[in-house]
Short mmCIF file of C-alpha atoms in Angstrom, two decimals:
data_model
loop_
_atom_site.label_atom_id
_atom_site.label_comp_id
_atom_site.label_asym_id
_atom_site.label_seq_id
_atom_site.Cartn_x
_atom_site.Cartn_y
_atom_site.Cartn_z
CA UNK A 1076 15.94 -2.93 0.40
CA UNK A 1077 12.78 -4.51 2.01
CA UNK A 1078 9.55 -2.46 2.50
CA UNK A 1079 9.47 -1.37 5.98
CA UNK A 1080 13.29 -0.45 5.33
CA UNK A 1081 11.67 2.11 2.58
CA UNK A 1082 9.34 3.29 4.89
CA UNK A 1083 11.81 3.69 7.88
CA UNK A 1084 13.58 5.55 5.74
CA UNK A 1085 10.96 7.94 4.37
CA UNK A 1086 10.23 8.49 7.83
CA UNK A 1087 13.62 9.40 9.10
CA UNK A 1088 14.45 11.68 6.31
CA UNK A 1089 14.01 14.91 6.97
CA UNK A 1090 15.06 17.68 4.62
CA UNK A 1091 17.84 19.73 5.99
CA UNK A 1092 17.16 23.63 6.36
CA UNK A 1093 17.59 26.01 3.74
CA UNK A 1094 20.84 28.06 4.08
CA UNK A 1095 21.45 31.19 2.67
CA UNK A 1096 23.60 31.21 -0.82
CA UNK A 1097 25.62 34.22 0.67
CA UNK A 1098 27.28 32.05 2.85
CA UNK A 1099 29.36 30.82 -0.27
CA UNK A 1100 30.11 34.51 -1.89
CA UNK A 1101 32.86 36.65 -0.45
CA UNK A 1102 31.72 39.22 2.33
CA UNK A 1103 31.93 42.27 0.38
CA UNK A 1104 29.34 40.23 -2.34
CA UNK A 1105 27.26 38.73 1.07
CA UNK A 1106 26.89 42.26 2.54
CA UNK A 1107 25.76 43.69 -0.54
CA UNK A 1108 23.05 40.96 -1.03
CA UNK A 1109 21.96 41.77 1.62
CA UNK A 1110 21.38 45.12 0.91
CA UNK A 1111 19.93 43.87 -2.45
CA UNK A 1112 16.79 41.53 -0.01
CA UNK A 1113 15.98 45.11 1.86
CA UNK A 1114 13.31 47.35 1.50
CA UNK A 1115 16.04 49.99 0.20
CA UNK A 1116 16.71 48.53 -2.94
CA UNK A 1117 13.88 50.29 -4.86
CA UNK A 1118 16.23 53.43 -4.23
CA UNK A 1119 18.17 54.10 -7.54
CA UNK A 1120 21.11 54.63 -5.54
CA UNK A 1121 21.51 50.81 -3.70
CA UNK A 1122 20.49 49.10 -6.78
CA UNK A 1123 22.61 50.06 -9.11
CA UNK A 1124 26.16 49.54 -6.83
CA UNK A 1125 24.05 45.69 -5.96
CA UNK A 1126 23.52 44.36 -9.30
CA UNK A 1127 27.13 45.73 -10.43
CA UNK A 1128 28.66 44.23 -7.38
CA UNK A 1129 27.23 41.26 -7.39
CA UNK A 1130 28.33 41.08 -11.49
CA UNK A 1131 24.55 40.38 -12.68
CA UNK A 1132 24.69 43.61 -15.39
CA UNK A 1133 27.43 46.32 -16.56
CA UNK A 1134 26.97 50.06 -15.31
CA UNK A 1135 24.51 50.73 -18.31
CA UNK A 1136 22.25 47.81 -18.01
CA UNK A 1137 22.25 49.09 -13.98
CA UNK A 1138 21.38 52.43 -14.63
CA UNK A 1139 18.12 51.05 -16.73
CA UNK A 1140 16.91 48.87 -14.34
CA UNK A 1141 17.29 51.51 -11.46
CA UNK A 1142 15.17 54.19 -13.48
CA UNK A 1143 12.73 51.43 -14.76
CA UNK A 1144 12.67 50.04 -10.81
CA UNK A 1145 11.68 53.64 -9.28
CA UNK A 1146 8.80 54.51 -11.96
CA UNK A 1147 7.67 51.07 -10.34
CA UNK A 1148 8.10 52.18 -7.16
CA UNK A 1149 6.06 55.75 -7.59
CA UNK A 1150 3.71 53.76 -9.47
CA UNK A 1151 2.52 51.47 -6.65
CA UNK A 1152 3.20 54.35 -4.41
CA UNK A 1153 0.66 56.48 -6.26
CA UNK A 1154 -2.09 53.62 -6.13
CA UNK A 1155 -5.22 54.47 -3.79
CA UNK A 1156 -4.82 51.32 -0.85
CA UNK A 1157 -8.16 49.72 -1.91
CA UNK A 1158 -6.58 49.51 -5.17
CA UNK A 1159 -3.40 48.20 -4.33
CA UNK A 1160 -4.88 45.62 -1.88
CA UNK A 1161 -7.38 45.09 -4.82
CA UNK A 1162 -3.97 44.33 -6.83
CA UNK A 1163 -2.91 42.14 -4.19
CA UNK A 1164 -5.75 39.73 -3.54
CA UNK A 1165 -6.24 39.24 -7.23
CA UNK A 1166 -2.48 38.28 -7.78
CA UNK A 1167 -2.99 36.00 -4.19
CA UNK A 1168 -5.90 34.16 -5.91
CA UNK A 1169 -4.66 33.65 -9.58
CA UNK A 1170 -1.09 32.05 -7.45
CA UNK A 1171 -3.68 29.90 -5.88
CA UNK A 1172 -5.22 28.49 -8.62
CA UNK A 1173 -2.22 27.80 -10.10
CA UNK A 1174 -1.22 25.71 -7.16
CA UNK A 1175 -4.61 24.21 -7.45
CA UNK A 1176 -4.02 22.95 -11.26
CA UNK A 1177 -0.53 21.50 -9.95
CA UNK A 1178 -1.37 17.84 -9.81
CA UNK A 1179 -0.70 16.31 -6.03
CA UNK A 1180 2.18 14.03 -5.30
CA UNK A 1181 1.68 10.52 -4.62
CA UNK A 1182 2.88 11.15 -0.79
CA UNK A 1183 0.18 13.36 -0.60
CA UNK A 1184 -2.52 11.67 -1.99
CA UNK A 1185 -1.86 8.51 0.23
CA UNK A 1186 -1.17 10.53 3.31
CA UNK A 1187 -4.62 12.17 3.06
CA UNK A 1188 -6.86 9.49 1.38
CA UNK A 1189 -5.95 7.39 3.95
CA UNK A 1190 -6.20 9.08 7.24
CA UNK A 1191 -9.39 7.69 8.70
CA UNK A 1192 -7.37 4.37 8.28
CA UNK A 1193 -4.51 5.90 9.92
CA UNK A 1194 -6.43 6.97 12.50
CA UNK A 1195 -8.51 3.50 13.41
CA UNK A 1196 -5.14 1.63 13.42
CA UNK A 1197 -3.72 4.20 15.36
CA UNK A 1198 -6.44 3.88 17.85
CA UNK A 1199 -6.68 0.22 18.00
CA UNK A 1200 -2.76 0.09 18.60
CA UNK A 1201 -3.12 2.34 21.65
CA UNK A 1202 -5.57 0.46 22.93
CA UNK A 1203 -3.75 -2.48 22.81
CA UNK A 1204 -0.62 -1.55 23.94
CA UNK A 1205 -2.40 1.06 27.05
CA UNK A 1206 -2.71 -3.08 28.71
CA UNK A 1207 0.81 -4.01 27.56
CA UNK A 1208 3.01 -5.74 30.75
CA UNK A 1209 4.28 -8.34 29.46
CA UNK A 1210 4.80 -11.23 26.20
CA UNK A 1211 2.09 -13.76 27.16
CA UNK A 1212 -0.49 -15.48 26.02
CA UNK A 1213 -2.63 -12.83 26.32
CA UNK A 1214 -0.58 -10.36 25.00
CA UNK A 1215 -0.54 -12.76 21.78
CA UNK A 1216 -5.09 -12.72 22.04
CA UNK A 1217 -5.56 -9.22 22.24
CA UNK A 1218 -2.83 -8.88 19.49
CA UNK A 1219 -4.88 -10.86 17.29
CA UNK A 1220 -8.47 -9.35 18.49
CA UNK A 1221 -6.64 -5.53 17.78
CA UNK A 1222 -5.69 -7.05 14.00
CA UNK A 1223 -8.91 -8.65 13.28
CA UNK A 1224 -10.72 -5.50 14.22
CA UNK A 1225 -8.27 -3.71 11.77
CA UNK A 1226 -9.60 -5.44 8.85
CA UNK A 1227 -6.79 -7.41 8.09
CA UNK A 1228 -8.05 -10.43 8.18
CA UNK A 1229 -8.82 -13.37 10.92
CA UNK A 1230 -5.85 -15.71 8.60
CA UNK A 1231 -3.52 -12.91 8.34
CA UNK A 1232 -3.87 -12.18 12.05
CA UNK A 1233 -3.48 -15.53 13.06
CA UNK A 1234 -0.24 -15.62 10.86
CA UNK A 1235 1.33 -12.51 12.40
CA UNK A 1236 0.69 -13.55 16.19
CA UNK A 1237 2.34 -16.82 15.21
CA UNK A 1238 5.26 -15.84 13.95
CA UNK A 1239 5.76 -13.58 16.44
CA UNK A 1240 6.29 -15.45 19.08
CA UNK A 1241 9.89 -15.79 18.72
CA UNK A 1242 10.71 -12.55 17.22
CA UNK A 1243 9.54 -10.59 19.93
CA UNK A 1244 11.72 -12.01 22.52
CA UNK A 1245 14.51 -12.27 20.31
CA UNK A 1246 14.16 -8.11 19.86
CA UNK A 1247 14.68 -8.20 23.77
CA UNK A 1248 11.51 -5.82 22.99
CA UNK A 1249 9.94 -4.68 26.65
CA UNK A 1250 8.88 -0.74 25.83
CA UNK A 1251 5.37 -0.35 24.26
CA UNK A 1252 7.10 1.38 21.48
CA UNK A 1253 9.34 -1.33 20.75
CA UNK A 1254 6.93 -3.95 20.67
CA UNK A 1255 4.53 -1.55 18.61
CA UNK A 1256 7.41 -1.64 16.20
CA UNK A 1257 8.24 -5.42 15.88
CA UNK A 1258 4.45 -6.00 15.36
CA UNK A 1259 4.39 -3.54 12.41
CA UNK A 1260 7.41 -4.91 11.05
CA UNK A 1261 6.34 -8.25 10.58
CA UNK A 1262 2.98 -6.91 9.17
CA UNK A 1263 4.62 -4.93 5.96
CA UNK A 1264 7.60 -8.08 5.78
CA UNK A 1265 4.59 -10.40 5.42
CA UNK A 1266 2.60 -8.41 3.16
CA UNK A 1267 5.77 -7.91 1.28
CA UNK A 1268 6.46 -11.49 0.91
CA UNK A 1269 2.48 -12.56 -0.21
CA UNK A 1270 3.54 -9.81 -2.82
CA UNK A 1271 6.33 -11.38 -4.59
CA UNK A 1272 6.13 -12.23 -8.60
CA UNK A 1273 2.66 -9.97 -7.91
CA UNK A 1274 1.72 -8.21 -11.37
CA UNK A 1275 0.26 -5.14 -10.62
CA UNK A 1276 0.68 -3.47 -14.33
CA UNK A 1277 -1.67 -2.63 -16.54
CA UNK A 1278 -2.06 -5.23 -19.87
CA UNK A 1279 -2.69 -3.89 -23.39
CA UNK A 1280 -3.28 -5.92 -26.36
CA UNK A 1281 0.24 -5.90 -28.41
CA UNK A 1282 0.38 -4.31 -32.24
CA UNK A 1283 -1.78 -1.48 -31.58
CA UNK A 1284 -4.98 -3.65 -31.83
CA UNK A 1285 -8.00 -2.56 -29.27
CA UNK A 1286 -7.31 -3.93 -25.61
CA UNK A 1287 -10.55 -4.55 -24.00
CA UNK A 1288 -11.14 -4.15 -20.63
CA UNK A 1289 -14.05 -6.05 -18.36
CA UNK A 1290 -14.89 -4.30 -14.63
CA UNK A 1291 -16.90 -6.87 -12.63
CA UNK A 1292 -18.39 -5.88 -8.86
CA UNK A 1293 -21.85 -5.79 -7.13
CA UNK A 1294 -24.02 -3.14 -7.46
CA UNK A 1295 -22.42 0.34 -5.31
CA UNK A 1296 -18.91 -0.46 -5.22
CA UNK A 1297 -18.54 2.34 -8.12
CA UNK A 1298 -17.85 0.23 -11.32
CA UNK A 1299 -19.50 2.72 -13.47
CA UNK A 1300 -17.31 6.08 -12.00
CA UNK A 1301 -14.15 4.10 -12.08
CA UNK A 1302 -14.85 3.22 -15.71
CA UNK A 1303 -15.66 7.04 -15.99
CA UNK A 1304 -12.59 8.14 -14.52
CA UNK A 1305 -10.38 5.36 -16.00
CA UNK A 1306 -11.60 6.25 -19.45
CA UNK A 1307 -11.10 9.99 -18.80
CA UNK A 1308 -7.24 9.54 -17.19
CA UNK A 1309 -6.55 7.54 -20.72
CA UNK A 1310 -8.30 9.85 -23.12
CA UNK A 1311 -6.23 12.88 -21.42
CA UNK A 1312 -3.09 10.47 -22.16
CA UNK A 1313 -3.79 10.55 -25.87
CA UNK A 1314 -5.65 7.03 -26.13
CA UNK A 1315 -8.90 6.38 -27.91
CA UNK A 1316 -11.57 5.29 -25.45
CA UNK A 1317 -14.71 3.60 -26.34
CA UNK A 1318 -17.35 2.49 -23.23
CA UNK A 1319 -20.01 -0.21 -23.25
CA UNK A 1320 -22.47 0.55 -21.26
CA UNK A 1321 -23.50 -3.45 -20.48
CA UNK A 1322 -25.59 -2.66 -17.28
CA UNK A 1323 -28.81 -3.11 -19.01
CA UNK A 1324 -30.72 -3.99 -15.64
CA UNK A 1325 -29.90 -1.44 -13.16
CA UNK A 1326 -32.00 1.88 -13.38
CA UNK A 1327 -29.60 4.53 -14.17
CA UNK A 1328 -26.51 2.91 -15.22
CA UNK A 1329 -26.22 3.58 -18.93
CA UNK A 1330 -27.37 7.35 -18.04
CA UNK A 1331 -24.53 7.36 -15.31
CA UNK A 1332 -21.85 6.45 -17.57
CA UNK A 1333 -23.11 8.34 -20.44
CA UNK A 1334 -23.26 11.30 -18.50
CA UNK A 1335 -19.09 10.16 -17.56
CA UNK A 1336 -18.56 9.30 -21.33
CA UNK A 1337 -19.74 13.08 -22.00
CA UNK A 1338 -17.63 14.95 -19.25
CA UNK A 1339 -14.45 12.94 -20.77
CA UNK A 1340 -15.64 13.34 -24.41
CA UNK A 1341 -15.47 9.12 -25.07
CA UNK A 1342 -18.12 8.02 -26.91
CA UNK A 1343 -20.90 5.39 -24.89
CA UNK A 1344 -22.44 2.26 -27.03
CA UNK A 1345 -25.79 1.65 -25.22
CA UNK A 1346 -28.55 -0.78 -25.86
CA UNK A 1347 -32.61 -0.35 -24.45
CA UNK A 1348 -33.12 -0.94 -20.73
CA UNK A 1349 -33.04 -4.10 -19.64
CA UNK A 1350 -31.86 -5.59 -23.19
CA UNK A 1351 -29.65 -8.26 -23.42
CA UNK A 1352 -26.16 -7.11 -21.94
CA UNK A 1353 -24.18 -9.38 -24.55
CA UNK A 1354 -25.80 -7.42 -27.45
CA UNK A 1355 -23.98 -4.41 -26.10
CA UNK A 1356 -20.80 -6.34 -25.99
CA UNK A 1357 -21.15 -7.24 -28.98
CA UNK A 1358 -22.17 -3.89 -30.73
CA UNK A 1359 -19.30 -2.28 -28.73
CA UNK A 1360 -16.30 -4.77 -29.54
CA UNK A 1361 -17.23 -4.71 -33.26
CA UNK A 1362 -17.07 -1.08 -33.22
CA UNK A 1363 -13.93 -0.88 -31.30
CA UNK A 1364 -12.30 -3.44 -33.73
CA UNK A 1365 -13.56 -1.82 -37.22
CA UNK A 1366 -12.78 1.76 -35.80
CA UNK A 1367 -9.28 1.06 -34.30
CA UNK A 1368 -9.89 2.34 -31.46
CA UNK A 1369 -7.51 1.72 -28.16
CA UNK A 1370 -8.88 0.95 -25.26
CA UNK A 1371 -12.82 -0.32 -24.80
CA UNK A 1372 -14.25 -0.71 -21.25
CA UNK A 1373 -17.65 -2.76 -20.79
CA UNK A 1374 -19.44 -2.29 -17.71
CA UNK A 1375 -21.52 -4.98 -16.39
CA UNK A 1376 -24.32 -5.47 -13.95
CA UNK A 1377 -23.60 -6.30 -10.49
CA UNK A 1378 -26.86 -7.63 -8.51
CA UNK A 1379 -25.81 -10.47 -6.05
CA UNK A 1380 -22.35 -11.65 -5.77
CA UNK A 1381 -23.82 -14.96 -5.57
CA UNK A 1382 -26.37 -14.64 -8.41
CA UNK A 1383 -25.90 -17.81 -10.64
CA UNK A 1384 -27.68 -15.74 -13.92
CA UNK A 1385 -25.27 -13.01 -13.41
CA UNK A 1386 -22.01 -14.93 -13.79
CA UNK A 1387 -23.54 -17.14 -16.34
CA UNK A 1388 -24.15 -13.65 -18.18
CA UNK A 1389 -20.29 -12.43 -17.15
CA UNK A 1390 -19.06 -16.14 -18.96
CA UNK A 1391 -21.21 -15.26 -22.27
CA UNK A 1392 -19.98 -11.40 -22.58
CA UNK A 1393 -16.40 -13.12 -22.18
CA UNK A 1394 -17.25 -15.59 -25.05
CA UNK A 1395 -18.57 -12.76 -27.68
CA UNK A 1396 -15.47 -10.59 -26.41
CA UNK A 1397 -13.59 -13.46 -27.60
CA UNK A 1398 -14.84 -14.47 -30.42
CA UNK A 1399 -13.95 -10.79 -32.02
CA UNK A 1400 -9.99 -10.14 -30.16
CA UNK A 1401 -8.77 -13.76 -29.20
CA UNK A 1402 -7.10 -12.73 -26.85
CA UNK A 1403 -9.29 -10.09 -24.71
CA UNK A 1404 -10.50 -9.30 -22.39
CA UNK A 1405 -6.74 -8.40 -21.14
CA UNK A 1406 -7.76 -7.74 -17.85
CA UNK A 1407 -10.86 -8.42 -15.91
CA UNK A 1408 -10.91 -5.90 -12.71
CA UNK A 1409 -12.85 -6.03 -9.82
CA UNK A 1410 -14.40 -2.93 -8.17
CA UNK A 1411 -14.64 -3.36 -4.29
CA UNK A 1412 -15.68 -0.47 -2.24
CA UNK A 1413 -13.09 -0.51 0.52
CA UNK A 1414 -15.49 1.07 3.29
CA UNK A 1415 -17.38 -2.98 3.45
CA UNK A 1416 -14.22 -3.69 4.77
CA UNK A 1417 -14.76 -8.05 5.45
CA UNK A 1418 -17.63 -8.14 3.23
CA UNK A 1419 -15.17 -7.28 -0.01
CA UNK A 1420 -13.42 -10.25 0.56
CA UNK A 1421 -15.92 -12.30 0.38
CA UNK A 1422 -17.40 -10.67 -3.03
CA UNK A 1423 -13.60 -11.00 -4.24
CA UNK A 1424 -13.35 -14.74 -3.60
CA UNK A 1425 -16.39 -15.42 -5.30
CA UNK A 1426 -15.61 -13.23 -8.16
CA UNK A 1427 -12.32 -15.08 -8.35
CA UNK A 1428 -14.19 -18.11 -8.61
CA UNK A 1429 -16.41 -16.82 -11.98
CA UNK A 1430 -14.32 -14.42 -13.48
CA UNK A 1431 -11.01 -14.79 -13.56
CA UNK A 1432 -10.28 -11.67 -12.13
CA UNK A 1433 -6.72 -10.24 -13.34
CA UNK A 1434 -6.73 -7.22 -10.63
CA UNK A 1435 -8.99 -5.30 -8.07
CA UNK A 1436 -9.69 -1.81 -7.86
CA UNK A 1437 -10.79 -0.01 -4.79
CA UNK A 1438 -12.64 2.46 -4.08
CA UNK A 1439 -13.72 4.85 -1.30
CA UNK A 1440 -10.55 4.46 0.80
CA UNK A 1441 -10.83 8.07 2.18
CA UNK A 1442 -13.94 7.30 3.78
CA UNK A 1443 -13.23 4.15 5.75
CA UNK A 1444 -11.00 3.33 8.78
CA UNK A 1445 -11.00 -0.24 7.12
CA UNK A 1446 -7.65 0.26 5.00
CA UNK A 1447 -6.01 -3.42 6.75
CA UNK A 1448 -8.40 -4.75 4.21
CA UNK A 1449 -5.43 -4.43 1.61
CA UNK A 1450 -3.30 -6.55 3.66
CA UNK A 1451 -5.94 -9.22 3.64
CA UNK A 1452 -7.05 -9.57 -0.09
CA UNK A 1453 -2.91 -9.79 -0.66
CA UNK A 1454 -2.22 -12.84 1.91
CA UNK A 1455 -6.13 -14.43 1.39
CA UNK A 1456 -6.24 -13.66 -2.33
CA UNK A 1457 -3.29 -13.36 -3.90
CA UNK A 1458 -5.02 -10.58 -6.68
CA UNK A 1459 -2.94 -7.78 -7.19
CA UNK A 1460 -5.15 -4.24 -6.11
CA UNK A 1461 -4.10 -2.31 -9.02
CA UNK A 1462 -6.08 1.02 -8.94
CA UNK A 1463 -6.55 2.67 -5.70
CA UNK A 1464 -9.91 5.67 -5.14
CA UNK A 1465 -9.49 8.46 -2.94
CA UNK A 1466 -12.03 10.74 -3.71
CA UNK A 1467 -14.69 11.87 -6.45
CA UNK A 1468 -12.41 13.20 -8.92
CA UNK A 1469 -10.64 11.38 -11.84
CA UNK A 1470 -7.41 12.65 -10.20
CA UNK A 1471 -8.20 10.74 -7.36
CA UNK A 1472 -8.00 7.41 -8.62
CA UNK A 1473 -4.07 6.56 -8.67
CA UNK A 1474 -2.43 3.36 -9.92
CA UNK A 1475 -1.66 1.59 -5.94
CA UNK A 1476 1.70 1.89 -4.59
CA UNK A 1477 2.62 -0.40 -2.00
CA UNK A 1478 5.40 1.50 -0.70
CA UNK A 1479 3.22 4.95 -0.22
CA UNK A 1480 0.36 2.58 1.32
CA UNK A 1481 2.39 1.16 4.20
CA UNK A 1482 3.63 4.85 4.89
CA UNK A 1483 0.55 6.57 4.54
CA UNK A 1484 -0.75 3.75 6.86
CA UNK A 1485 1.67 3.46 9.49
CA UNK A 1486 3.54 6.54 9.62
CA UNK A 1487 2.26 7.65 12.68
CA UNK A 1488 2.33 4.55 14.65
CA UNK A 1489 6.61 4.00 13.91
CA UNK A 1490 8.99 6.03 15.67
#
């Protein structure tokens, strides 16, 4: 099943209404559970004949439950109202903080972090399709001005109107809807196919030895809180975490993550400010190795993208890394902040070029209407987006689903 198949049918489904269970008991049994939902069944002389009837408990265990139910009942009875309202709210709010502590489903997460993308695409469609008459030429150049301005890229757009072409007619697609359909089709088909063989797993070094991890990005993309949150979603999972605070130049950094390495209770190997960043690779890899511990994440300075001395510095921290675990670092991640929309691809094709970038993560996707940016580093860079930031919590940052990003995405727009 392809995709936009999933997603059709995620849309479609719709959960049928509760029914009652009395439907399958006998009448006698439905009438008297009935009775049992009512106000009246506080009264001694409902509940026992109920519970009996319905062959929960025998005629003693009954006659217990009734007595123990109507000291309830004069209890709460007795209550002054500020009390029992007292009663009330406080049993409300502890209910709601358990629902608090339950951890969000993925649907959820994706249908709210990515709303203001929903929205823009939403927006841009109707605008597009408000001038639709007909499958011309034009049609096909405003097609391609509406996906351009959706971030997913000029290639991608190009690509879509293209092949296009024929499938429209061939849909015998003439209402808006239809067309707005077709289009979005052959947007999650395409980004399915760039997809294919795509790794987007995690890679730990084998035997138990420490897997070392390298996060790469400019300067406010939000390497330093994704290495904070990474380190505290794998310390709750019952890994050892060590960071390496390697952002020697930028004012703050090591405070930033130590401050992370704290609230998660990971330790934080830090050198002076502005020290040499492969000293603190080094210090932190040899303490990882000789202490066993799982996981290490090195943080790195991120002034300009296109700053020779910084990926000279990027190729020596991968040389020390090296030089102590063969065969680390096992993946090399790049933060983009998603709200730069264009300007992230460009940073990821140069990192490409330097790093050898195994995966991207991005970040700040609940604040931008720029999420066709996804669709673009697939079919322009082939790199796998691996983590996915919704918000400011560790919670928030989810492994990426494909499947919930086209729905959260589009669900609006399909009918």
């Amino acid at each position: 099943m392809g995709l936009f198949d999933i997603f059709r049918k995620k849309k479609n489904n719709v959960e049928p209404e509760s029914t009652t269970n009395s439907e399958s008991l006998s009448e006698s049994q439905s009438e008297t559970l009935s009775q049992s939902n009512s106000e009246t069944t506080t009264s001694s002389a409902l509940t026992q004949p109920v519970m009996e009837q319905v062959g929960l408990v025998d005629e003693h265990e009954a006659d217990e439950w009734s007595k123990a139910l109507d000291k309830k009942s004069e209890a709460i009875h007795d209550l002054p109202e500020s009390e029992s309202e007292s009663e009330s709210e406080s049993e409300s709010e502890s209910e709601s903080e358990s629902e608090d502590e339950i951890e969000r489903n993925e649907q959820q997460v994706y249908d709210e972090g990515l709303k203001k993308s929903r929205t823009g695409f939403a927006e841009r469609f109707n605008r597009f399709l408000a001038n639709f008459r007909t499958v011309d030429e034009d049609f096909f150049e405003d097609l391609e001005e509406t996906l351009v301005g959706a971030d997913v890229g000029f290639d991608m757009a190009i690509k879509i109107s293209d092949e296009l072409r024929e499938e429209v007619k061939l849909a015998n697609a003439k209402r808006k809807e239809d067309v707005r359909d077709v289009i979005i089709k052959k947007m999650v088909d395409l980004y399915e196919a760039d997809g294919v063989n795509e790794d987007t797993q995690m890679h730990f070094a084998p035997n138990g030895s420490t897997t070392v991890i390298l996060f790469v990005g400019v300067n406010g993309v939000g390497k330093t809180t994704t290495i904070g949150k990474l380190a505290s979603k794998y310390q709750q999972a019952g890994k050892s975490v060590l960071l390496a605070a390697a952002d020697t130049f930028r004012a703050g950094a090591t405070k930033q993550l130590q401050e992370w390495g704290e609230r998660a209770n990971v330790p934080v190997v830090a050198g002076k400010e502005k020290a040499d960043p492969a000293s603190v690779v080094f210090e932190a890899v040899a303490k990882a190795r000789d202490k066993h511990y799982d996981i290490l994440f090195v943080d790195t300075a991120g002034r300009l993208q296109n700053n020779v001395n910084l990926m000279q510095e990027l190729e020596k921290m991968k040389r020390i890394i090296q030089r102590e675990i063969p065969d680390a670092p096992h993946e090399v991640l790049l933060v983009l902040d998603a709200t730069t929309g264009q300007n992230a691809l460009q940073q990821a094709k140069l990192f490409k070029d330097s790093s050898d970038v195994t995966g991207i993560v991005l970040t700040k996707m609940d604040g931008t209407a720029k999420g066709g940016i996804v669709f673009a580093i697939r079919n322009e860079m082939h790199l796998p987006v691996k983590w996915i930031g919704f918000g400011e919590k560790a919670s928030d940052l989810r492994e990426f689903k494909p499947e919930e990003f086209v729905y959260g995405l589009f669900k609006e727009l399909v009918s």
